[in-house]
Tab-separated table of C-alpha atoms in Angstrom:
chain	number	residue	atom	x	y	z
A	13	MET	CA	-22.611	1.222	-11.958
A	14	SER	CA	-23.859	2.887	-15.051
A	15	GLY	CA	-27.176	4.250	-15.624
A	16	GLY	CA	-26.642	5.344	-19.130
A	17	SER	CA	-29.006	4.248	-22.060
A	18	GLY	CA	-28.633	0.726	-23.100
A	19	ARG	CA	-26.631	-0.368	-20.210
A	20	GLY	CA	-27.763	-2.715	-17.513
A	21	SER	CA	-28.480	-1.761	-13.716
A	22	GLY	CA	-25.261	-0.305	-12.133
A	23	LEU	CA	-25.443	-2.902	-9.476
A	24	SER	CA	-26.081	-5.954	-11.747
A	25	ARG	CA	-22.466	-7.260	-11.831
A	26	PHE	CA	-21.853	-6.142	-8.291
A	27	VAL	CA	-24.935	-8.017	-6.785
A	28	ALA	CA	-24.350	-11.228	-8.994
A	29	GLN	CA	-20.763	-11.475	-8.257
A	30	PRO	CA	-19.032	-8.926	-5.957
A	31	VAL	CA	-15.703	-7.838	-7.221
A	32	PRO	CA	-12.991	-6.928	-4.505
A	33	VAL	CA	-11.383	-3.524	-4.767
A	34	ALA	CA	-8.488	-3.917	-6.986
A	35	ARG	CA	-5.950	-3.144	-4.372
A	36	ASP	CA	-7.274	-6.076	-2.304
A	37	ARG	CA	-5.987	-8.565	-4.917
A	38	PRO	CA	-2.791	-10.354	-3.948
A	39	GLU	CA	-1.130	-9.327	-7.100
A	40	GLN	CA	-1.929	-5.793	-6.435
A	41	ALA	CA	-0.507	-5.790	-2.761
A	42	GLY	CA	2.162	-3.024	-1.997
A	43	ALA	CA	3.383	-1.204	-5.041
A	44	GLY	CA	1.113	-2.021	-8.055
A	45	LYS	CA	0.477	-0.540	-11.525
A	46	CYS	CA	-2.174	1.799	-12.624
A	47	GLU	CA	-4.887	-0.065	-14.701
A	48	MET	CA	-5.118	2.869	-16.990
A	49	CYS	CA	-1.724	3.709	-17.978
A	50	ALA	CA	0.596	1.128	-16.234
A	51	ALA	CA	2.483	3.678	-14.014
A	52	VAL	CA	3.469	2.491	-10.510
A	53	THR	CA	1.123	3.346	-7.683
A	54	GLY	CA	1.353	2.814	-4.059
A	55	GLU	CA	-0.763	0.670	-1.842
A	56	GLU	CA	-2.968	3.716	-1.211
A	57	HIS	CA	-4.275	4.941	-4.494
A	58	GLY	CA	-7.464	6.256	-6.044
A	59	HIS	CA	-10.058	4.272	-8.001
A	60	VAL	CA	-11.845	5.057	-11.273
A	61	ALA	CA	-15.160	3.387	-12.132
A	62	ASP	CA	-15.681	2.116	-15.581
A	63	LEU	CA	-19.360	2.697	-16.026
A	64	GLU	CA	-19.656	0.446	-19.232
A	65	SER	CA	-18.187	-2.735	-17.482
A	66	SER	CA	-19.513	-1.846	-13.950
A	67	SER	CA	-15.849	-2.364	-12.439
A	68	LEU	CA	-13.162	-0.462	-10.495
A	69	LEU	CA	-9.760	0.320	-11.701
A	70	CYS	CA	-6.684	1.063	-9.726
A	71	ALA	CA	-5.519	4.589	-10.781
A	72	CYS	CA	-2.205	6.625	-10.362
A	73	ARG	CA	-2.791	10.252	-9.288
A	74	ALA	CA	-2.746	11.747	-12.793
A	75	CYS	CA	-5.309	9.340	-14.138
A	76	TYR	CA	-7.490	9.662	-11.214
A	77	LEU	CA	-7.527	13.489	-11.443
A	78	LEU	CA	-8.124	13.293	-15.268
A	79	PHE	CA	-11.377	11.582	-14.520
A	80	THR	CA	-12.560	13.822	-11.787
A	81	HIS	CA	-14.397	15.736	-14.494
A	82	SER	CA	-17.701	14.063	-15.612
A	83	GLN	CA	-17.268	14.475	-19.207
A	84	ALA	CA	-13.741	13.090	-19.333
A	85	GLY	CA	-13.340	9.847	-21.351
A	86	ARG	CA	-16.680	10.650	-22.959
A	87	GLY	CA	-18.379	9.875	-19.607
A	88	ARG	CA	-17.378	6.202	-19.383
A	89	TYR	CA	-14.872	6.828	-16.664
A	90	ARG	CA	-15.409	8.517	-13.294
A	91	ALA	CA	-13.159	8.968	-10.483
A	92	VAL	CA	-14.462	7.502	-7.268
A	93	PRO	CA	-14.661	10.509	-4.564
A	94	ASP	CA	-13.176	9.812	-1.014
A	95	ARG	CA	-15.594	11.934	0.919
A	96	TYR	CA	-17.426	10.603	3.944
A	97	LEU	CA	-20.405	12.795	4.894
A	98	THR	CA	-23.031	12.698	7.691
A	99	ASP	CA	-25.816	15.000	8.924
A	100	PRO	CA	-26.165	14.801	12.678
A	101	GLY	CA	-28.793	17.462	12.746
A	102	ALA	CA	-31.242	15.272	10.579
A	103	ARG	CA	-31.013	11.790	12.043
A	104	LEU	CA	-33.395	9.143	10.654
A	105	SER	CA	-35.792	7.643	13.376
A	106	VAL	CA	-36.368	3.992	13.836
A	107	SER	CA	-39.853	4.160	12.388
A	108	GLU	CA	-38.519	6.075	9.203
A	109	TRP	CA	-36.066	3.298	8.687
A	110	ASP	CA	-38.780	0.689	9.171
A	111	SER	CA	-40.724	2.464	6.483
A	112	LEU	CA	-38.055	1.206	3.920
A	113	ASP	CA	-38.906	-2.442	4.966
A	114	ILE	CA	-35.195	-3.668	4.613
A	115	PRO	CA	-34.844	-7.058	6.251
A	116	VAL	CA	-31.559	-6.337	8.035
A	117	GLY	CA	-29.675	-3.513	9.922
A	118	LEU	CA	-27.266	-2.336	7.342
A	119	ALA	CA	-27.908	-1.506	3.712
A	120	PHE	CA	-26.389	0.455	0.972
A	121	PHE	CA	-28.427	2.737	-1.661
A	122	LEU	CA	-27.110	3.524	-4.868
A	123	LYS	CA	-28.328	5.804	-7.670
A	124	ALA	CA	-27.765	4.897	-11.520
A	125	GLY	CA	-29.345	7.236	-13.640
A	126	ASP	CA	-32.883	7.918	-12.258
A	127	ARG	CA	-32.903	4.718	-10.407
A	128	MET	CA	-32.207	3.923	-6.705
A	129	THR	CA	-31.284	0.515	-5.795
A	130	ALA	CA	-30.813	-0.995	-2.234
A	131	PHE	CA	-28.536	-3.846	-1.368
A	132	TYR	CA	-27.186	-5.281	1.892
A	133	PRO	CA	-24.206	-7.397	2.709
A	134	SER	CA	-24.733	-11.218	2.853
A	135	PRO	CA	-23.016	-14.613	2.562
A	136	ALA	CA	-23.436	-14.273	-1.191
A	137	GLY	CA	-21.643	-10.853	-1.179
A	138	ALA	CA	-24.306	-8.406	-1.753
A	139	THR	CA	-27.997	-9.015	-1.873
A	140	GLN	CA	-30.252	-6.804	-3.808
A	141	CYS	CA	-33.650	-6.040	-2.144
A	142	GLN	CA	-36.837	-4.317	-3.386
A	143	LEU	CA	-36.837	-0.715	-2.395
A	144	ASP	CA	-40.174	1.245	-1.839
A	145	LEU	CA	-39.322	4.149	-3.950
A	146	ALA	CA	-42.214	6.433	-2.790
A	147	ALA	CA	-41.044	5.749	0.875
A	148	TRP	CA	-37.500	6.853	-0.082
A	149	ARG	CA	-38.426	9.999	-1.869
A	150	GLN	CA	-40.678	10.863	1.166
A	151	LEU	CA	-37.606	10.232	3.509
A	152	ALA	CA	-35.258	12.241	1.293
A	153	ALA	CA	-37.658	15.312	1.312
A	154	GLY	CA	-36.810	15.487	4.863
A	155	HIS	CA	-33.344	14.097	4.976
A	156	PRO	CA	-31.220	15.812	2.158
A	157	LEU	CA	-28.362	13.690	2.766
A	158	LEU	CA	-30.370	10.785	1.210
A	159	ASP	CA	-30.294	12.802	-1.946
A	160	ALA	CA	-26.696	13.925	-1.785
A	161	ALA	CA	-24.567	10.895	-3.121
A	162	GLU	CA	-23.039	11.279	-6.471
A	163	PRO	CA	-24.701	8.761	-9.042
A	164	ASP	CA	-22.512	5.753	-9.893
A	165	VAL	CA	-19.556	6.386	-7.625
A	166	GLU	CA	-21.148	7.101	-4.007
A	167	ALA	CA	-23.466	5.252	-1.890
A	168	VAL	CA	-25.843	6.143	0.913
A	169	LEU	CA	-25.073	3.812	3.708
A	170	ILE	CA	-27.703	3.399	6.586
A	171	SER	CA	-27.150	1.342	9.689
A	172	ARG	CA	-29.614	0.468	12.350
A	173	SER	CA	-28.481	-0.741	15.762
A	174	GLY	CA	-31.167	-0.861	18.363
A	175	PRO	CA	-32.687	2.526	18.698
A	176	ASP	CA	-29.713	4.379	16.727
A	177	VAL	CA	-29.877	4.736	13.155
A	178	GLU	CA	-26.916	6.305	11.284
A	179	CYS	CA	-26.493	7.559	7.803
A	180	PHE	CA	-23.605	8.445	5.825
A	181	ILE	CA	-22.404	9.113	2.245
A	182	VAL	CA	-19.419	6.674	1.410
A	183	PRO	CA	-17.395	6.065	-1.725
A	184	ILE	CA	-18.635	3.123	-3.909
A	185	ASP	CA	-15.185	1.322	-3.654
A	186	VAL	CA	-15.606	0.741	-0.005
A	187	CYS	CA	-18.811	-0.837	-0.598
A	188	TYR	CA	-17.106	-3.368	-2.863
A	189	GLU	CA	-14.484	-3.893	-0.352
A	190	LEU	CA	-16.989	-4.625	2.477
A	191	ALA	CA	-19.059	-6.966	0.391
A	192	GLY	CA	-15.951	-8.898	-0.605
A	193	ARG	CA	-14.706	-9.284	2.904
A	194	LEU	CA	-18.093	-10.318	4.305
A	195	ARG	CA	-18.399	-13.028	1.411
A	196	LEU	CA	-14.951	-14.267	2.481
A	197	ASN	CA	-15.530	-14.159	6.334
A	198	TRP	CA	-19.315	-15.047	6.611
A	199	ARG	CA	-19.888	-17.953	8.884
A	200	GLY	CA	-23.297	-19.479	10.037
A	201	PHE	CA	-26.662	-17.735	9.933
A	202	ASP	CA	-25.622	-14.456	11.337
A	203	GLY	CA	-22.126	-14.105	9.761
A	204	GLY	CA	-20.234	-14.926	12.832
A	205	SER	CA	-17.598	-12.918	14.909
A	206	GLU	CA	-15.265	-12.090	11.786
A	207	ALA	CA	-18.246	-10.741	9.791
A	208	ARG	CA	-19.466	-8.622	12.822
A	209	ALA	CA	-16.175	-7.336	13.337
A	210	SER	CA	-15.556	-6.163	9.937
A	211	ILE	CA	-18.714	-4.407	9.793
A	212	ALA	CA	-18.111	-2.714	13.164
A	213	ALA	CA	-14.739	-1.735	11.695
A	214	PHE	CA	-16.193	-0.346	8.717
A	215	LEU	CA	-18.869	1.794	10.594
A	216	ALA	CA	-16.051	2.988	13.102
A	217	GLY	CA	-14.103	4.202	10.044
A	218	ALA	CA	-16.996	5.856	8.501
A	219	ARG	CA	-17.784	7.811	11.732
A	220	SER	CA	-14.185	8.871	12.178
A	221	ARG	CA	-13.913	10.085	8.567
A	222	ALA	CA	-17.448	11.752	8.173
A	223	ARG	CA	-17.807	15.508	7.904
A	224	PRO	CA	-21.025	17.404	8.338
A	225	ALA	CA	-22.695	17.668	5.025
A	226	GLU	CA	-23.564	21.369	5.507
A	227	ARG	CA	-19.910	22.284	5.723
A	228	ALA	CA	-18.501	19.954	3.251
A	229	GLY	CA	-18.195	20.280	-0.490
A	230	SER	CA	-17.427	17.495	-2.974
A	231	SER	CA	-13.969	16.109	-2.783
A	232	GLY	CA	-11.671	13.963	-4.824
A	233	ARG	CA	-9.539	11.289	-3.365
A	234	GLY	CA	-6.723	13.353	-1.558
A	235	THR	CA	-3.016	12.349	-1.315
């Protein structure tokens, strides 16, 4: 996830071999341990991104709060925010979505350093696709939400279903979670009923949690 000098693409490990969110591993079910200080955590807990290893760590509340500041840990670790944002007053049109030339109807866009990378869920977990950066910048000029995600720890999610195009800011850990679930559940050419149900539930959750961007400030993972 890092965009720092000398490091690879923030999505290189994610795209090549998606890593489930730590809380989804069997040994982390229920009460687990903070992967930073070994304190006991509940099933619901925050995550900290390790920008050097492009991985996510389960974190207790104290460790999570420590890394909400970008310079903590010399910038290696960053707490993953839990905010979901949308901008109902500046929705993308179908033609604007088509200008990005994404081959499917659901994609995540992540910024690492000065680079924006696109990927979409697939049987392999997550497939990176070429992004027309000029087209992206043109869209972002008219849709501020596209440029509102925090680098390395948040993603822009765009979903098209028929004539409707939805856009959200979502935490990076839920991207890992969705990609991991789809990799396990994908069946056949189009994913099958389980994969479609996972995507539908994910979008429903984003809609229910999203706040209008113009009224929302940055937020850490709440209790």
